[in-house]
Tab-separated table of C-alpha atoms in Angstrom:
chain	number	residue	atom	x	y	z
A	8	MET	CA	-17.325	1.794	-16.759
A	9	ASN	CA	-17.136	-1.981	-17.613
A	10	VAL	CA	-15.931	-3.827	-14.486
A	11	SER	CA	-15.760	-7.040	-16.396
A	12	GLU	CA	-12.693	-5.541	-17.997
A	13	ILE	CA	-10.879	-5.510	-14.444
A	14	THR	CA	-8.802	-8.486	-13.570
A	15	VAL	CA	-7.106	-8.640	-10.226
A	16	ARG	CA	-4.060	-10.962	-9.928
A	17	PRO	CA	-1.078	-11.696	-7.574
A	18	ALA	CA	1.807	-9.357	-8.445
A	19	ARG	CA	4.953	-10.765	-10.091
A	20	ARG	CA	8.582	-9.654	-9.657
A	21	GLU	CA	8.293	-7.814	-12.938
A	22	ASP	CA	5.577	-5.596	-11.417
A	23	ALA	CA	8.174	-3.874	-9.092
A	24	PRO	CA	8.313	-0.683	-11.085
A	25	LEU	CA	4.528	-0.267	-10.734
A	26	LEU	CA	4.690	-1.073	-7.039
A	27	ALA	CA	7.510	1.523	-6.645
A	28	TYR	CA	5.265	4.076	-8.322
A	29	ALA	CA	2.355	3.034	-6.050
A	30	VAL	CA	4.350	3.553	-2.822
A	31	ALA	CA	5.633	6.949	-3.910
A	32	THR	CA	2.240	8.087	-4.995
A	33	ALA	CA	0.593	6.800	-1.734
A	34	ILE	CA	3.220	8.687	0.304
A	35	GLY	CA	2.602	11.636	-1.958
A	36	ASP	CA	5.273	13.857	-0.605
A	37	GLU	CA	8.515	14.029	-2.675
A	38	ALA	CA	10.628	15.626	0.124
A	39	VAL	CA	9.792	12.697	2.346
A	40	MET	CA	10.505	10.201	-0.497
A	41	ARG	CA	13.981	11.746	-1.085
A	42	ASP	CA	14.628	11.818	2.753
A	43	TYR	CA	13.527	8.211	3.009
A	44	CYS	CA	15.041	6.733	-0.229
A	45	GLY	CA	17.448	9.251	-1.674
A	46	SER	CA	17.083	11.385	-4.866
A	47	ASP	CA	16.674	8.318	-7.064
A	48	TYR	CA	13.754	7.031	-4.909
A	49	ILE	CA	11.856	5.272	-7.701
A	50	ALA	CA	14.757	3.111	-8.496
A	51	VAL	CA	15.358	2.333	-4.729
A	52	LEU	CA	11.734	1.509	-4.273
A	53	THR	CA	11.875	-0.714	-7.328
A	54	ASP	CA	14.675	-2.569	-5.713
A	55	ILE	CA	12.617	-3.003	-2.527
A	56	ALA	CA	9.424	-4.083	-4.509
A	57	GLY	CA	11.503	-6.609	-6.372
A	58	ALA	CA	13.105	-8.225	-3.236
A	59	ALA	CA	11.620	-10.832	-1.107
A	60	GLY	CA	10.799	-10.133	2.466
A	61	THR	CA	10.341	-6.425	2.403
A	62	GLN	CA	7.157	-4.468	3.241
A	63	TYR	CA	6.654	-3.373	-0.410
A	64	SER	CA	7.631	-6.688	-1.917
A	65	TRP	CA	5.757	-8.041	-5.013
A	66	GLN	CA	5.001	-10.935	-2.738
A	67	CYS	CA	2.704	-8.819	-0.716
A	68	ALA	CA	0.856	-7.180	-3.651
A	69	LEU	CA	-2.077	-7.658	-5.841
A	70	VAL	CA	-2.144	-5.895	-9.363
A	71	ALA	CA	-5.245	-4.818	-11.325
A	72	GLU	CA	-5.386	-4.929	-15.031
A	73	PHE	CA	-7.903	-3.089	-16.995
A	74	ALA	CA	-8.534	-4.638	-20.514
A	75	GLY	CA	-5.242	-6.396	-20.066
A	76	VAL	CA	-3.262	-3.268	-19.182
A	77	VAL	CA	-1.705	-2.826	-15.778
A	78	ALA	CA	-3.730	-0.208	-14.098
A	79	GLY	CA	-3.014	-0.292	-10.278
A	80	ALA	CA	-1.935	-2.157	-7.268
A	81	VAL	CA	-2.510	-2.806	-3.597
A	82	ILE	CA	0.212	-3.953	-1.074
A	83	GLY	CA	-0.470	-5.288	2.340
A	84	TYR	CA	0.851	-7.714	4.963
A	85	ASP	CA	0.146	-9.094	8.554
A	86	GLY	CA	0.726	-6.191	10.917
A	87	ALA	CA	2.627	-8.541	13.241
A	88	GLN	CA	5.183	-8.876	10.515
A	89	LEU	CA	5.970	-5.178	10.100
A	90	GLY	CA	9.295	-5.390	12.097
A	91	ALA	CA	10.664	-8.373	10.028
A	92	LEU	CA	9.475	-6.779	6.720
A	93	ARG	CA	10.793	-3.373	7.615
A	94	ASN	CA	14.181	-5.080	8.428
A	95	GLY	CA	14.177	-6.344	4.795
A	96	THR	CA	13.308	-2.924	3.527
A	97	PHE	CA	16.022	-1.398	5.553
A	98	ALA	CA	18.553	-3.879	4.390
A	99	VAL	CA	18.013	-2.612	0.766
A	100	LEU	CA	18.128	0.954	1.930
A	101	ARG	CA	21.379	0.343	3.973
A	102	GLU	CA	22.853	-1.234	0.861
A	103	ARG	CA	21.815	1.570	-1.669
A	104	LEU	CA	22.048	4.539	0.698
A	105	GLY	CA	24.282	3.526	3.568
A	106	LYS	CA	21.497	4.613	6.053
A	107	VAL	CA	18.048	3.894	7.329
A	108	PRO	CA	15.397	6.267	8.204
A	109	VAL	CA	13.468	6.570	11.466
A	110	VAL	CA	9.812	5.725	10.715
A	111	SER	CA	6.877	5.329	13.079
A	112	ASP	CA	5.010	2.107	13.093
A	113	GLU	CA	1.746	2.525	11.170
A	114	THR	CA	0.308	-0.964	12.104
A	115	GLU	CA	0.565	-3.581	14.776
A	116	ALA	CA	-0.290	-7.142	15.519
A	117	GLY	CA	-4.010	-7.941	15.259
A	118	GLU	CA	-4.733	-6.446	11.858
A	119	TYR	CA	-3.724	-7.251	8.317
A	120	TYR	CA	-2.480	-3.897	7.045
A	121	LEU	CA	-3.328	-2.382	3.708
A	122	ASP	CA	-0.017	-0.304	3.199
A	123	THR	CA	-0.571	0.973	-0.263
A	124	LEU	CA	-3.258	1.503	-2.735
A	125	CYS	CA	-2.684	3.219	-6.080
A	126	VAL	CA	-4.636	3.320	-9.472
A	127	LEU	CA	-2.620	4.918	-12.292
A	128	PRO	CA	-4.027	8.315	-13.220
A	129	GLU	CA	-5.299	7.415	-16.710
A	130	PHE	CA	-7.371	4.477	-15.100
A	131	ARG	CA	-8.931	6.408	-12.288
A	132	GLY	CA	-12.780	6.524	-11.920
A	133	ARG	CA	-13.295	3.114	-13.444
A	134	GLY	CA	-13.912	1.036	-10.416
A	135	ILE	CA	-10.238	-0.271	-10.204
A	136	GLY	CA	-9.571	0.918	-6.667
A	137	ARG	CA	-12.773	-0.735	-5.448
A	138	ALA	CA	-11.866	-3.957	-7.189
A	139	LEU	CA	-8.382	-4.022	-5.600
A	140	LEU	CA	-9.749	-3.359	-2.251
A	141	ASN	CA	-12.520	-5.979	-2.463
A	142	ALA	CA	-10.036	-8.607	-3.733
A	143	PHE	CA	-7.552	-7.658	-1.001
A	144	CYS	CA	-10.144	-7.942	1.827
A	145	GLU	CA	-11.553	-11.201	0.360
A	146	ASN	CA	-8.080	-12.765	0.290
A	147	VAL	CA	-7.225	-11.608	3.765
A	148	PHE	CA	-10.464	-12.860	5.256
A	149	ALA	CA	-10.145	-16.212	3.287
A	150	GLU	CA	-6.697	-16.634	4.979
A	151	GLY	CA	-8.462	-16.428	8.410
A	152	TYR	CA	-7.500	-12.918	9.412
A	153	GLN	CA	-10.315	-11.126	11.208
A	154	CYS	CA	-9.431	-7.386	10.577
A	155	VAL	CA	-7.951	-5.286	7.839
A	156	GLY	CA	-6.487	-1.947	8.820
A	157	LEU	CA	-5.121	1.175	7.099
A	158	ILE	CA	-4.317	4.680	7.518
A	159	VAL	CA	-5.584	7.554	5.342
A	160	ASP	CA	-4.552	11.221	5.358
A	161	SER	CA	-7.187	13.106	7.155
A	162	CYS	CA	-6.972	15.719	4.330
A	163	ASN	CA	-8.072	13.083	1.798
A	164	PRO	CA	-11.864	12.729	2.337
A	165	ASN	CA	-12.372	11.178	-1.023
A	166	ALA	CA	-10.120	8.206	-0.104
A	167	GLU	CA	-11.831	7.907	3.189
A	168	ARG	CA	-15.291	7.904	1.577
A	169	LEU	CA	-14.225	5.037	-0.650
A	170	TYR	CA	-12.863	3.056	2.330
A	171	ALA	CA	-16.143	3.713	4.276
A	172	SER	CA	-18.238	2.593	1.399
A	173	LEU	CA	-16.599	-0.766	1.692
A	174	GLY	CA	-17.109	-1.023	5.449
A	175	PHE	CA	-13.964	0.571	6.891
A	176	GLU	CA	-14.517	2.634	10.054
A	177	ARG	CA	-12.481	5.072	12.059
A	178	VAL	CA	-10.837	3.570	15.114
A	179	GLY	CA	-8.276	6.236	15.912
A	180	ARG	CA	-5.671	8.626	14.772
A	181	LYS	CA	-1.980	8.143	13.862
A	182	GLN	CA	0.954	10.463	12.849
A	183	PHE	CA	2.810	9.245	10.024
A	184	PHE	CA	5.504	11.044	7.894
A	185	GLY	CA	4.353	14.311	9.614
A	186	HIS	CA	0.789	13.931	8.509
A	187	SER	CA	-2.373	13.478	10.729
A	188	MET	CA	-3.890	10.106	9.485
A	189	TRP	CA	-7.196	8.400	10.335
A	190	HIS	CA	-6.639	4.740	11.371
A	191	LEU	CA	-9.517	2.795	9.728
A	192	GLN	CA	-10.438	-0.831	10.086
A	193	LYS	CA	-12.841	-3.317	8.510
A	194	LYS	CA	-13.792	-6.382	10.566
A	195	ARG	CA	-14.698	-9.742	9.098
């Protein structure tokens, strides 16, 4: 592994297809994705990621490149902004599908929420997820936020170990899309 080949940068609008894939992969349940975004969920998520003011917007993301090739992404936002960002997301869903889903809140005011982390399969095991997480937390703390939060499926101990190795600790449980999740936080 050569971490010098990893570059993390702010996402651009043209990264929307990667961000859509990242969100779908992070949710990981095709039935949920079809229920949430319809049968063409990648196209719908690409529209959401390419729009301003949505919770999966390119404006809320960082992208990792490995040796100049896009390899992964992280998406996050101020938990206090979830309602406004979700309204933007729902506006796209309403336009595309004529409906919006009922979704529980996975974050709240008081934490900067790491919504989505994804490394493309062919780039896993090269330190890209760690680089994305470190850059994300550094940016959040540099902006003056005191806490980064996330949820991780309780059936995904490998992901939880990665987060724990970077200073995240369990602070509770949440139910999200029918899954039991650990709520983790990292304090400044």
